[in-house]
Each structure stands twice: as C-alpha cells, then as structure tokens.
Coordinates of C-alpha atoms and ligand atoms in Angstrom, one line a residue:
Chain A
X1 CA 46.2 -17.4 -11.7
X2 CA 47.6 -14.5 -9.8
X3 CA 48.0 -12.4 -13.0
X4 CA 44.5 -13.3 -14.0
X5 CA 43.1 -11.9 -10.8
X6 CA 45.4 -8.9 -11.2
X7 CA 44.2 -8.3 -14.7
X8 CA 40.7 -8.3 -13.4
X9 CA 41.2 -6.7 -10.1
X10 CA 38.8 -3.8 -10.6
X11 CA 36.3 -5.9 -12.3
X12 CA 36.2 -8.2 -9.3
X13 CA 36.0 -5.3 -6.9
X14 CA 33.2 -3.8 -8.9
X15 CA 31.2 -7.0 -9.0
X16 CA 31.8 -7.3 -5.3
X17 CA 30.4 -3.9 -4.5
X18 CA 27.4 -4.4 -6.8
X19 CA 26.6 -7.7 -5.1
X20 CA 27.4 -6.3 -1.6
X21 CA 25.0 -3.4 -2.0
X22 CA 22.3 -5.7 -3.2
X23 CA 23.0 -8.2 -0.3
X24 CA 22.7 -5.4 2.3
X25 CA 19.3 -4.4 1.0
X26 CA 18.2 -8.0 0.9
X27 CA 19.2 -8.8 4.4
X28 CA 17.4 -5.7 5.6
X29 CA 14.2 -6.8 3.9
X30 CA 14.4 -10.5 4.7
X31 CA 16.2 -10.7 8.0
X32 CA 15.6 -7.2 9.3
X33 CA 19.3 -6.5 9.6
X34 CA 19.0 -2.9 8.9
X35 CA 22.4 -1.7 7.7
X36 CA 21.0 -0.5 4.4
X37 CA 17.2 -0.3 4.3
X38 CA 15.0 0.5 1.3
X39 CA 16.4 0.4 -2.2
X40 CA 18.4 2.5 -4.7
X41 CA 15.5 5.0 -5.0
X42 CA 15.7 5.9 -1.3
X43 CA 17.3 4.2 1.7
X44 CA 18.2 4.6 5.3
X45 CA 21.8 3.8 6.2
X46 CA 22.3 2.4 9.7
X47 CA 18.8 3.6 10.5
X48 CA 20.1 7.1 10.7
X49 CA 21.4 8.6 7.5
X50 CA 18.9 9.1 4.6
X51 CA 20.1 8.5 1.1
X52 CA 18.1 9.1 -2.0
X53 CA 18.4 9.1 -5.7
X54 CA 18.9 12.8 -6.7
X55 CA 17.5 12.2 -10.2
X56 CA 14.3 10.7 -8.7
X57 CA 14.0 13.6 -6.3
X58 CA 14.5 16.0 -9.2
X59 CA 11.5 14.3 -10.9
X60 CA 9.5 14.6 -7.7
X61 CA 10.3 18.3 -7.7
X62 CA 9.1 18.8 -11.2
X63 CA 6.1 16.7 -10.6
X64 CA 5.2 19.2 -7.9
X65 CA 5.6 17.0 -4.9
X66 CA 6.3 18.6 -1.5
X67 CA 9.8 17.5 -0.7
X68 CA 10.5 16.4 2.9
X69 CA 13.7 17.4 4.7
X70 CA 14.9 13.8 4.8
X71 CA 14.6 13.3 1.1
X72 CA 16.5 16.5 0.3
X73 CA 19.3 15.7 2.7
X74 CA 19.4 12.2 1.3
X75 CA 19.7 13.5 -2.3
X76 CA 22.4 16.0 -1.3
X77 CA 24.5 13.3 0.4
X78 CA 24.4 11.1 -2.7
X79 CA 25.1 14.0 -5.0
X80 CA 28.1 15.2 -3.0
X81 CA 29.5 11.7 -2.9
X82 CA 29.3 11.1 -6.6
X83 CA 30.4 14.7 -7.4
X84 CA 33.6 13.8 -5.6
X85 CA 34.3 10.2 -6.8
X86 CA 33.0 10.6 -10.3
X87 CA 29.2 10.4 -11.0
X88 CA 29.2 7.3 -13.1
X89 CA 30.9 5.4 -10.4
X90 CA 27.3 4.7 -9.6
X91 CA 27.0 3.0 -13.0
X92 CA 30.0 0.8 -12.9
X93 CA 30.2 0.1 -9.2
X94 CA 26.5 0.0 -8.0
X95 CA 23.9 -0.2 -10.7
X96 CA 22.6 -3.7 -11.3
X97 CA 21.8 -3.1 -14.9
X98 CA 25.6 -2.7 -15.5
X99 CA 26.0 -6.5 -15.1
X100 CA 23.5 -7.1 -17.9
X101 CA 25.0 -4.6 -20.3
X102 CA 28.5 -5.7 -19.5
X103 CA 27.5 -9.2 -20.4
X104 CA 25.9 -8.1 -23.6
X105 CA 29.0 -6.2 -24.5
X106 CA 31.3 -9.1 -23.6
X107 CA 29.3 -11.3 -25.9
X108 CA 29.5 -8.7 -28.7
X109 CA 33.3 -8.7 -28.4
X110 CA 33.6 -12.5 -28.3
X111 CA 31.3 -13.0 -31.3
X112 CA 32.9 -10.1 -33.2
X113 CA 29.6 -8.2 -33.7
X114 CA 31.6 -5.0 -33.3
X115 CA 33.6 -5.7 -36.4
X116 CA 30.5 -6.3 -38.4
X117 CA 28.7 -3.1 -37.3
X118 CA 31.4 -0.5 -37.1
X119 CA 29.5 2.7 -37.1
X120 CA 27.0 3.2 -34.3
X121 CA 23.7 4.6 -35.7
X122 CA 22.7 6.6 -32.6
X123 CA 23.9 9.6 -30.8
X124 CA 25.2 9.4 -27.3
X125 CA 23.4 12.6 -26.5
X126 CA 20.0 10.9 -26.6
X127 CA 20.3 10.4 -22.8
X128 CA 20.4 14.1 -22.2
X129 CA 17.2 14.5 -24.3
X130 CA 15.7 11.8 -22.2
X131 CA 16.5 13.7 -19.0
X132 CA 14.8 16.8 -20.4
X133 CA 11.8 14.8 -21.5
X134 CA 11.5 13.0 -18.2
X135 CA 11.3 16.4 -16.4
X136 CA 8.8 17.8 -18.8
X137 CA 6.6 14.7 -18.6
X138 CA 6.9 14.7 -14.8
X139 CA 5.8 18.4 -14.8
X140 CA 2.9 17.9 -17.1
X141 CA 1.5 14.6 -15.7
X142 CA 2.5 15.3 -12.1
X143 CA 4.2 12.0 -11.6
X144 CA 7.8 10.9 -11.6
X145 CA 8.0 10.0 -15.2
X146 CA 11.2 8.0 -15.5
X147 CA 10.6 6.2 -12.2
X148 CA 7.5 4.7 -13.7
X149 CA 9.5 3.0 -16.5
X150 CA 13.0 2.8 -15.1
X151 CA 14.5 -0.6 -15.7
X152 CA 17.1 0.2 -13.1
X153 CA 14.7 0.6 -10.2
X154 CA 12.6 -2.2 -11.7
X155 CA 15.5 -4.6 -11.6
X156 CA 16.8 -3.5 -8.3
X157 CA 13.4 -3.6 -6.6
X158 CA 12.8 -6.9 -8.4
X159 CA 15.8 -8.5 -6.7
X160 CA 14.8 -7.2 -3.3
X161 CA 11.0 -7.5 -3.4
X162 CA 10.3 -9.8 -6.3
X163 CA 10.6 -9.3 -10.0
X164 CA 7.2 -10.1 -11.6
X165 CA 7.4 -9.6 -15.4
X166 CA 10.5 -7.4 -14.8
X167 CA 12.7 -10.0 -16.3
X168 CA 11.2 -9.1 -19.7
X169 CA 12.5 -5.5 -19.4
X170 CA 15.9 -6.9 -18.5
X171 CA 15.9 -9.2 -21.5
X172 CA 14.9 -6.3 -23.8
X173 CA 18.0 -4.3 -22.6
X174 CA 20.2 -7.3 -23.0
X175 CA 19.1 -8.1 -26.5
X176 CA 19.1 -4.4 -27.5
X177 CA 22.7 -4.1 -26.4
X178 CA 23.7 -7.3 -27.9
X179 CA 22.1 -7.1 -31.3
X180 CA 21.0 -3.5 -32.0
X181 CA 23.3 -0.9 -30.5
X182 CA 26.7 -1.3 -28.8
X183 CA 26.4 0.0 -25.3
X184 CA 22.9 1.0 -26.3
X185 CA 21.1 1.4 -23.0
X186 CA 23.9 2.7 -20.7
X187 CA 25.8 4.6 -23.3
X188 CA 23.0 6.2 -25.2
X189 CA 19.7 6.2 -23.5
X190 CA 19.8 5.8 -19.8
X191 CA 18.9 9.2 -18.3
X192 CA 20.3 8.2 -14.9
X193 CA 23.7 7.6 -16.5
X194 CA 23.3 10.9 -18.3
X195 CA 22.4 12.6 -15.0
X196 CA 25.5 11.1 -13.3
X197 CA 27.6 12.2 -16.2
X198 CA 26.7 15.7 -15.5
X199 CA 27.1 15.3 -11.7
X200 CA 30.6 13.8 -12.2
X201 CA 32.0 16.4 -14.6
X202 CA 34.3 18.0 -12.0
X203 CA 35.0 15.0 -9.9
X204 CA 38.4 14.3 -8.4
X205 CA 39.1 10.7 -9.3
X206 CA 40.2 10.5 -12.9
X207 CA 41.8 7.9 -15.2
X208 CA 45.0 9.4 -16.5
X209 CA 46.7 8.6 -19.8
X210 CA 50.4 8.6 -20.4
X211 CA 51.0 8.9 -24.2
X212 CA 54.7 8.1 -23.8
X213 CA 53.9 4.6 -22.5
X214 CA 51.1 3.9 -24.9
X215 CA 51.8 1.4 -27.7
X216 CA 48.6 2.1 -29.6
X217 CA 47.3 -1.4 -29.1
X218 CA 43.8 0.1 -28.7
X219 CA 42.8 -2.5 -26.1
X220 CA 41.4 0.2 -23.9
X221 CA 39.1 1.7 -26.5
X222 CA 37.9 -1.8 -27.3
X223 CA 36.7 -2.4 -23.7
X224 CA 35.6 1.1 -22.8
X225 CA 31.8 1.4 -22.7
X226 CA 32.2 5.1 -23.4
X227 CA 35.1 5.1 -25.8
X228 CA 34.7 8.7 -26.9
X229 CA 36.1 9.8 -23.6
X230 CA 39.4 8.1 -24.5
X231 CA 40.0 10.5 -27.4
X232 CA 43.5 11.4 -26.0
X233 CA 44.8 7.9 -26.2
X234 CA 48.1 7.7 -28.2
X235 CA 48.0 11.4 -28.6
X236 CA 48.2 13.4 -25.4
X237 CA 49.2 12.8 -21.8
X238 CA 46.1 14.1 -20.0
X239 CA 43.5 12.7 -17.7
X240 CA 40.0 11.6 -19.0
X241 CA 37.9 14.6 -18.1
X242 CA 34.5 13.7 -19.5
X243 CA 31.9 13.0 -17.0
X244 CA 30.7 10.2 -19.2
X245 CA 33.7 8.0 -18.1
X246 CA 32.2 5.5 -15.7
X247 CA 35.5 5.0 -13.7
X248 CA 35.1 1.3 -14.2
X249 CA 38.8 1.0 -14.7
X250 CA 38.5 -1.7 -17.4
X251 CA 40.9 0.4 -19.5
X252 CA 43.5 0.4 -16.7
X253 CA 43.3 -3.4 -16.4
X254 CA 43.6 -4.2 -20.0
X255 CA 46.5 -1.9 -20.7
X256 CA 49.6 -4.0 -20.6
X257 CA 51.8 -1.0 -20.9
X258 CA 50.6 0.9 -17.8
X259 CA 49.7 3.8 -19.9
X260 CA 46.5 4.3 -17.9
X261 CA 46.2 4.8 -14.2
X262 CA 43.8 6.3 -11.6
X263 CA 44.9 9.7 -10.6
X264 CA 43.5 12.6 -8.5
X265 CA 42.5 15.6 -10.5
X266 CA 44.5 18.6 -9.7
X267 CA 44.6 22.2 -10.9
X268 CA 47.4 21.9 -13.4
X269 CA 46.6 18.7 -15.2
X270 CA 44.7 19.7 -18.2
X271 CA 41.7 21.8 -17.1
X272 CA 42.2 23.6 -20.4
X273 CA 41.7 20.4 -22.3
X274 CA 38.3 19.8 -20.9
X275 CA 35.7 18.9 -23.4
X276 CA 32.0 18.4 -22.6
Chain B
X1 CA 34.0 12.5 -68.1
X2 CA 31.0 14.6 -67.6
X3 CA 28.1 13.2 -65.6
X4 CA 24.6 14.4 -66.1
X5 CA 24.0 14.7 -62.4
X6 CA 24.8 18.1 -61.1
X7 CA 26.7 17.9 -57.9
X8 CA 24.6 18.5 -54.8
X9 CA 25.0 21.8 -53.1
X10 CA 26.8 21.1 -49.8
X11 CA 24.6 21.8 -46.9
X12 CA 26.0 24.6 -44.9
X13 CA 26.9 23.8 -41.3
X14 CA 24.3 26.3 -40.1
X15 CA 21.6 24.6 -42.1
X16 CA 22.8 21.2 -40.9
X17 CA 22.6 22.4 -37.3
X18 CA 19.0 23.5 -37.7
X19 CA 18.1 20.3 -39.5
X20 CA 19.6 18.1 -36.9
X21 CA 17.9 20.2 -34.2
X22 CA 14.5 19.9 -35.9
X23 CA 15.0 16.2 -36.2
X24 CA 15.9 15.8 -32.6
X25 CA 13.0 17.8 -31.4
X26 CA 10.7 15.8 -33.7
X27 CA 12.0 12.6 -32.3
X28 CA 11.8 13.8 -28.7
X29 CA 8.2 14.9 -29.2
X30 CA 7.3 11.5 -30.6
X31 CA 9.1 9.7 -27.8
X32 CA 7.6 12.0 -25.2
X33 CA 4.1 11.4 -26.4
X34 CA 4.5 7.6 -26.4
X35 CA 6.1 7.8 -23.0
X36 CA 3.4 10.0 -21.5
X37 CA 0.6 7.9 -23.0
X38 CA 2.2 4.8 -21.4
X39 CA 2.8 6.3 -18.0
X40 CA -0.7 7.8 -18.0
X41 CA -2.1 4.4 -18.7
X42 CA -0.2 2.6 -16.0
X43 CA -0.8 5.2 -13.3
X44 CA -4.5 5.4 -14.1
X45 CA -5.5 2.3 -12.1
X46 CA -8.3 3.5 -9.8
X47 CA -8.7 0.3 -7.8
X48 CA -5.3 0.3 -6.0
X49 CA -5.5 0.2 -2.2
X50 CA -2.7 2.2 -0.5
X51 CA -1.1 1.9 2.9
X52 CA -2.6 3.9 5.9
X53 CA -2.0 7.6 5.7
X54 CA -1.4 7.7 2.0
X55 CA -1.8 11.0 0.3
X56 CA -4.6 11.6 -2.3
X57 CA -3.8 9.3 -5.2
X58 CA -2.4 12.0 -7.5
X59 CA -0.2 13.5 -4.8
X60 CA 0.8 10.0 -3.8
X61 CA 2.0 9.2 -7.3
X62 CA 4.1 12.4 -7.5
X63 CA 5.6 11.8 -4.0
X64 CA 6.2 8.1 -3.4
X65 CA 9.8 7.3 -4.3
X66 CA 9.1 3.5 -4.4
X67 CA 11.7 2.7 -1.8
X68 CA 9.7 -0.1 -0.2
X69 CA 10.4 1.0 3.4
X70 CA 6.8 0.8 4.2
X71 CA 6.8 -2.7 2.8
X72 CA 9.7 -3.7 5.0
X73 CA 8.2 -2.1 8.1
X74 CA 4.9 -4.0 7.9
X75 CA 5.1 -7.0 10.3
X76 CA 2.3 -8.8 8.5
X77 CA 3.7 -8.6 5.0
X78 CA 0.6 -6.8 4.0
X79 CA 2.2 -4.3 1.6
X80 CA 3.7 -5.1 -1.7
X81 CA 5.4 -3.0 -4.4
X82 CA 3.7 -3.2 -7.7
X83 CA 5.7 -5.3 -10.2
X84 CA 5.5 -5.2 -13.9
X85 CA 2.5 -7.1 -15.1
X86 CA 0.3 -6.3 -12.1
X87 CA -1.4 -3.4 -13.8
X88 CA -0.7 -1.0 -11.0
X89 CA 1.5 2.1 -11.0
X90 CA 4.9 0.4 -11.1
X91 CA 6.9 0.2 -7.8
X92 CA 4.2 1.8 -5.6
X93 CA 3.0 0.1 -2.4
X94 CA -0.4 -1.5 -2.3
X95 CA -2.2 -4.4 -0.7
X96 CA -4.8 -7.0 -1.5
X97 CA -7.1 -7.5 1.5
X98 CA -8.4 -10.9 0.5
X99 CA -4.8 -12.1 0.6
X100 CA -3.3 -10.2 3.5
X101 CA -5.4 -7.3 5.0
X102 CA -4.0 -4.5 7.0
X103 CA -4.1 -5.5 10.7
X104 CA -4.4 -1.9 11.8
X105 CA -1.3 -1.9 14.1
X106 CA -1.8 0.6 16.9
X107 CA 1.7 2.0 16.4
X108 CA 1.4 2.0 12.6
X109 CA 5.0 1.0 11.8
X110 CA 4.6 1.4 8.1
X111 CA 4.0 5.2 8.2
X112 CA 6.8 6.9 10.1
X113 CA 9.5 5.2 8.0
X114 CA 8.3 6.8 4.8
X115 CA 11.0 9.2 3.8
X116 CA 8.9 11.2 1.4
X117 CA 5.8 11.9 3.3
X118 CA 3.8 10.0 0.7
X119 CA 2.4 8.3 3.8
X120 CA 1.3 11.3 5.9
X121 CA 1.7 10.8 9.6
X122 CA -0.3 13.9 10.3
X123 CA -3.4 12.5 8.7
X124 CA -3.4 9.7 11.3
X125 CA -3.3 11.8 14.4
X126 CA -6.5 11.9 16.5
X127 CA -7.8 15.1 18.0
X128 CA -5.6 14.5 21.0
X129 CA -2.6 14.5 18.6
X130 CA -1.9 10.9 19.2
X131 CA -1.3 8.3 16.5
X132 CA -4.6 6.6 15.9
X133 CA -5.0 3.9 13.2
X134 CA -8.7 4.4 13.3
X135 CA -8.1 7.6 11.4
X136 CA -6.8 5.6 8.5
X137 CA -8.7 5.9 5.2
X138 CA -7.4 3.2 3.0
X139 CA -10.7 2.6 1.4
X140 CA -14.3 1.6 2.2
X141 CA -15.9 -1.8 2.6
X142 CA -18.9 -2.4 0.3
X143 CA -21.4 -5.2 0.8
X144 CA -22.7 -7.1 -2.2
X145 CA -26.3 -7.7 -1.0
X146 CA -26.9 -10.2 -3.8
X147 CA -24.3 -12.6 -2.6
X148 CA -23.9 -11.9 1.1
X149 CA -25.5 -14.9 2.6
X150 CA -26.8 -12.9 5.6
X151 CA -29.1 -11.2 3.1
X152 CA -30.4 -14.6 2.2
X153 CA -31.3 -15.2 5.8
X154 CA -28.4 -17.5 6.6
X155 CA -26.8 -16.6 9.9
X156 CA -23.3 -15.3 9.2
X157 CA -21.5 -12.5 10.9
X158 CA -17.9 -13.4 10.0
X159 CA -17.2 -9.9 8.7
X160 CA -18.8 -8.2 11.6
X161 CA -16.7 -10.2 14.1
X162 CA -13.5 -9.7 12.1
X163 CA -13.8 -5.9 12.1
X164 CA -11.4 -4.2 14.5
X165 CA -13.9 -1.4 15.0
X166 CA -17.0 -3.6 15.1
X167 CA -20.1 -1.9 16.2
X168 CA -19.0 1.3 14.5
X169 CA -17.6 0.4 11.1
X170 CA -20.0 -2.6 10.7
X171 CA -23.2 -3.0 12.5
X172 CA -25.8 -5.8 12.2
X173 CA -29.2 -4.8 11.2
X174 CA -32.0 -7.0 12.3
X175 CA -35.1 -7.3 10.3
X176 CA -38.0 -9.7 10.1
X177 CA -38.1 -12.3 7.3
X178 CA -41.5 -11.6 6.0
X179 CA -41.5 -14.7 3.8
X180 CA -41.2 -17.2 6.6
X181 CA -42.6 -15.0 9.3
X182 CA -40.6 -16.6 12.0
X183 CA -37.0 -15.9 11.0
X184 CA -34.8 -12.8 11.1
X185 CA -32.3 -11.3 8.8
X186 CA -29.0 -10.2 10.4
X187 CA -27.5 -8.0 7.7
X188 CA -24.1 -6.4 7.9
X189 CA -24.1 -2.7 7.3
X190 CA -20.9 -0.7 6.8
X191 CA -20.6 2.8 8.0
X192 CA -18.4 5.0 5.9
X193 CA -17.5 7.4 8.6
X194 CA -15.8 4.7 10.7
X195 CA -14.6 2.1 8.2
X196 CA -10.8 2.4 7.6
X197 CA -10.7 0.0 4.6
X198 CA -8.4 -2.4 6.4
X199 CA -10.0 -5.3 4.6
X200 CA -10.2 -7.7 7.6
X201 CA -13.8 -8.2 6.8
X202 CA -13.1 -9.0 3.2
X203 CA -10.4 -11.5 4.3
X204 CA -12.9 -13.1 6.7
X205 CA -15.9 -13.3 4.4
X206 CA -17.1 -16.9 4.0
X207 CA -18.3 -16.7 0.5
X208 CA -16.2 -18.1 -2.4
X209 CA -15.5 -14.6 -3.7
X210 CA -15.8 -12.1 -0.9
X211 CA -19.3 -10.6 -0.7
X212 CA -17.8 -7.6 1.3
X213 CA -14.8 -6.0 -0.3
X214 CA -12.8 -2.8 0.1
X215 CA -12.7 -0.2 -2.7
X216 CA -10.9 3.1 -2.6
X217 CA -13.2 5.7 -1.2
X218 CA -13.6 7.7 -4.4
X219 CA -14.7 4.6 -6.1
X220 CA -17.0 3.2 -3.4
X221 CA -18.9 6.4 -2.6
X222 CA -21.5 8.0 -4.6
X223 CA -22.3 11.7 -4.5
X224 CA -25.8 13.2 -4.1
X225 CA -24.9 16.8 -4.9
X226 CA -26.5 19.8 -3.3
X227 CA -29.9 19.4 -4.9
X228 CA -31.0 16.9 -2.3
X229 CA -31.6 17.8 1.3
X230 CA -32.3 15.3 4.0
X231 CA -34.6 17.6 5.8
X232 CA -33.9 16.3 9.3
X233 CA -30.3 17.1 9.8
X234 CA -29.6 20.0 12.1
X235 CA -27.9 22.2 9.6
X236 CA -30.3 21.6 6.7
X237 CA -32.1 24.9 7.2
X238 CA -28.9 26.7 6.9
X239 CA -28.0 25.0 3.7
X240 CA -31.4 26.0 2.3
X241 CA -30.6 29.7 3.0
X242 CA -27.4 29.4 1.1
X243 CA -28.7 27.6 -1.9
X244 CA -29.0 29.7 -4.9
X245 CA -32.4 28.9 -6.3
X246 CA -31.8 30.5 -9.6
X247 CA -31.3 27.3 -11.5
X248 CA -34.7 26.1 -10.3
X249 CA -36.5 28.8 -12.3
X250 CA -36.9 28.5 -16.0
X251 CA -35.1 31.4 -17.6
X252 CA -37.2 31.7 -20.6
X253 CA -40.9 31.3 -20.8
X254 CA -42.0 28.2 -22.7
X255 CA -43.7 30.2 -25.5
X256 CA -40.4 31.6 -26.7
X257 CA -38.8 28.2 -26.6
X258 CA -41.5 26.7 -28.7
X259 CA -41.3 29.7 -31.1
X260 CA -37.7 29.2 -31.5
X261 CA -38.2 25.6 -32.5
X262 CA -41.0 26.4 -34.9
X263 CA -39.1 29.3 -36.5
X264 CA -36.1 27.0 -36.8
X265 CA -38.2 24.5 -38.7
X266 CA -39.4 27.0 -41.2
X267 CA -36.0 27.4 -42.6
X268 CA -35.9 23.8 -43.6
X269 CA -38.7 24.0 -46.2
Ligands
SF4_301 S1 23.8 4.0 -17.5 FE1 22.0 3.7 -16.4 S2 21.5 1.5 -16.4 FE2 23.7 1.8 -17.1 S3 24.9 1.5 -15.3 FE3 24.4 3.7 -15.4 S4 22.6 4.0 -14.3 FE4 22.8 1.8 -14.6
SF4_302 S1 -0.9 -0.7 9.8 FE1 0.3 -2.5 10.3 S2 -0.7 -4.1 9.1 FE2 -1.4 -2.2 8.3 S3 -0.1 -1.8 6.6 FE3 0.7 -0.7 8.4 S4 2.2 -2.1 9.3 FE4 1.0 -3.3 7.9
SF4_303 S1 7.8 4.2 2.3 FE1 6.8 6.0 1.3 S2 8.1 6.5 -0.5 FE2 8.7 4.4 0.2 S3 7.4 3.1 -1.0 FE3 6.3 3.4 0.9 S4 5.0 5.1 0.4 FE4 6.5 5.1 -1.2
SF4_304 S1 -12.7 -2.7 6.1 FE1 -14.1 -4.0 7.1 S2 -13.0 -4.8 8.9 FE2 -11.9 -3.0 8.2 S3 -12.8 -1.3 9.3 FE3 -14.0 -1.4 7.4 S4 -15.7 -2.7 7.9 FE4 -14.2 -3.0 9.5
SF4_305 S1 -18.9 -12.5 6.0 FE1 -19.5 -12.2 3.9 S2 -21.4 -13.5 3.7 FE2 -21.0 -13.3 5.9 S3 -22.2 -11.5 6.5 FE3 -20.2 -10.8 6.0 S4 -20.3 -10.1 3.9 FE4 -22.1 -11.4 4.2

C-alpha cells in the first residue's frame, strides 16, 4: 500500500492540485468564499491579486482590445510564475483537460493501442502553428479567436458555471486521444500547451536524467506524454531542457532505478545541450 | 536483376524543406479559414443582451476574457456565461429578461469587478460623476401592439408598474375607444431615451409570451436618416443650413437620360 502511494506520489499531488484549484473557484461562485474568484481565464486571488491567462491576454492584444492595468499585471504574474516553475506545470498540475487526456492515454496503454499504431502521423509542431493562426484570426476578426473555441476554458467554465453541450467537446478530445492520435490534443494541437512550452523554456525546475543508473527499461518513455523530450534517456546524464516537458513527474515515479529526479537548473548542467 | 523502374531521384533536403513548408502553410490556411468561419458564425448573434455598462458589441467581444466575475457578483443570478449549444458567443455573459431580468442595483456590483473593462464603469457615471444605473444601456423594450392586451382595451399596466423608472421609461397613453365610445385604452409607451433595457417589464408582462420585450438597441431602433426633418425641434433650422442640397437636384436633364436609353436600344437591332 505504502509503496503504491509512493509510486504515485506526484500523480496524487497533481490530481489534488487540479481538484483544489477547481474547488476554490466553485466555492467562490457558490458560497461566496472568495479565495480564488473567476476562472482560469482571469481571476482574483484573495480579492486582491489579479491573475490572468497570458495567452488569452495576448489574443486580446492582437484583437485590438484596450488592456487594463489589472489584466496586464495579472498576466505578468502568471507568466513569471510559470517561467520559473516550468510553463507546462500548468498543463499537468492545473489544467482540467489533463485528466481527460491522461485517462485516454492510460486506456491506450492498457489496451495496447500504442503497440498497434507505432508511428504517430502528426507533427508536434502543429501547436505552434495554431498559436500563430489564433493570433492572426484574432487580429483579423477583432475577437479572441482561441478563447471562442477553447475546450480548456469551456470545460473549466463548465465545471464552475454549468457545462451545457460542453461535454461533447470533452468527449471529442477523449475519443481523439484514445483512437486517433496518442497525446493528440495536449501533445500536438493545444496552443495553450504550446504557449506554455515557450514560456517554460528557461525555467528552473527540471527533471534530470542519470545515465549511469538507467537500465534502459524504457518505462519513462512509455508514460511520458511528450516522450521526445526524454531523448537523452540511456545516453547522457543531462536534465530535460525542452519546454515541452510538462513536469508531471510520471517518469520519475515509474523509474525503479532512480535514474530520474527533479533538480534545479544551474549554469553548468548542460546549457549547451539545449535543443528547442 | 534489372528492374524496369528507374530509381526515383532522391528529393534534396532543400526541396523537402520547401515542400513541407508549403504543405504546412496550405493546411494552416485551410484550418484558419474553417476556424474563422466558425468563430465568425458564433460571434454574430445580434440578439444577445449584455450586462450593464458593456462596451459596444464588437469591442466587447475583443475585450471580455470570459472570467465570469460579473456573473458571480450579481446577487440576483441574472447573468450567465454562454455555454456551447446556446448559440451565443461562447463564454460571454448575457441575460434572459423573461427568466431573470436585471434588477438595476444602485451600486451595480457586476461592473467594478470586471478585470478587463469590457464592462465600462465610466459609461455608468452620471453628470455628477456618481454611479447611476439609470445610465445603463443594455437594450430597449419594444411593445408588440398586436398582442399587448392594453391595446385591446383590457386594463393592464403590469409592465408599467414593474419598471424601475416608470413614468420616464414607460408612460401610459390614454385614448378613447372609439368603437364602444365609453371606454379608454391605456397603452404602454416606451421611451428610448430613458429605458435601460433591464427587462423587468418583460418579466412582468402578463401575456403568455411577453408582449413587451427587450432587444439590443441596434436591433430595436430604426434610423430615419438626414432626409427627414421634424420641423418643430429647436435645432431643425440649423440642420437645414448644413444639409447639402445637391442630391436633391437632378444632375442630368431628363432629355439626355431618355436619349441615352434610346441610343442604347438602337445597337440591339
Ligand atoms: S496541453 Fe492544453 S489541454 Fe493539455 S493540459 Fe496543457 S493546456 Fe491543458
Ligand atoms: S445591475 Fe444588479 S441585477 Fe443587474 S446585472 Fe448587475 S448585479 Fe445583476
Ligand atoms: S467580468 Fe468582464 S471579462 Fe469577466 S466575464 Fe464579465 S464582462 Fe467578461
Ligand atoms: S426595460 Fe422595461 S422595465 Fe426596464 S427600464 Fe425599460 S421599460 Fe422600464
Ligand atoms: S404587461 Fe404586457 S400586456 Fe400588459 S400592458 Fe404591458 S406589454 Fe401590454
């Protein structure tokens, strides 16, 4: 039992923070306990500190909206936070869609879909194209383009304010990830994930690989939602430097040989090895 | 063994790069067009009523971050965020007066919480620089004279009494019922300059489907244009001076117009 918990310690913590964030928003809406008011698009922490989604604010900017002081400060706070802890910490520790895509991925592994469909037919760079497109469309139409279709905000708002037909969008992502493309939404398409990949490129918290301990069991690559970032496994003792790593720590948990650990990035560990 | 098929020339990496690039651009354009078409469609709903102080619809759509803080602040649960399937710009706040109207709170709690300024507090300040909900402009009530029972001669003033600015936004017009000769009509008349579009009248209306209902102003109001002049307003004379009467004169004399038609016909035979 104890080892089971230990083997899933980060997973449990992650689910806990995901649910906690949601719960704080819900109690603010339903009971008026205003620790965290609003939603992931923009909120007010303790009735004092504004927080806003920097990607949404970027879209507002290209749509030609006049940005208020609050919203700029809010976006800067969030940007700074994720620039330090690793951009995609948002993805694995906060975003509600992560639970759906993790489930789809888990089922893929259990049913062995990954063995059948080895080669993934789509590029992981699509997400960066989607970012570019969203900004262009925002500019041309004068509205926040991704925010009008975002399943992330849709689901998150849905949980706090009522979902409507939003469940259909959730189902589409689930089925897409399960049957069409492994890590399809989060790993290939989601522009918010792409945005946070860029934000977290130089972040301090990094998973570090120790090639001497590695026994090449490949468990880590099996569970990693962005396995291209683990290219050094078995080969080199360097940290994972790609911003696409979500810092979910699943690799750390599944590694029975302690070859992967969290570390703080410092000047002399492998800046030169940095790729994208 | 010699095969008849000549080996394909390997594509140079330079060419491959350009090819991949072209493909990506093509796909992106395709995706972008679909995406814009969809977004354009969902954001084109003209009948959405916004919270007090909302910017002009197009600015509102660019500015509102869909955080729902206005929704949380409203003590009457008037406001909702549009969900998928409601045919409204997704995630933006709106209200349905017949269900829950805006109760026109004097302190307007929904507005100052808006972090983006999509609800503009300045637009709700009176001349004395105080917050004044009567400055709100959520829409305009319109009476359907066919189905308003007061227009039938039945006595009903539910909407009039429900209006928070009664006497200004709605007045009752008395007129004689010529048919019976001894009854009166008491018809509700909405005045666009005072009505805030709160929808309390729509909520109160006794008919099965409200005979008075709020529409966004751009939808509810017509526009006469500059051609028409009331003639009794103070400033009408001034407006006359400024009108450019050119377009009232015919530029060409009618003979040349006829000639042009006739000469045009000749060519046909
Ligand atoms: S990639 Fe997008 S949907 Fe997936 S967890 Fe990150 S933000 Fe959420
Ligand atoms: S004025 Fe009051 S009732 Fe009307 S939307 Fe705002 S908070 Fe709600
Ligand atoms: S508070 Fe402002 S930004 Fe937030 S949903 Fe309401 S109008 Fe939009
Ligand atoms: S919407 Fe109706 S109740 Fe509200 S101000 Fe206008 S006339 Fe009065
Ligand atoms: S409440 Fe309805 S039916 Fe009655 S006077 Fe007003 S609009 Fe007409």
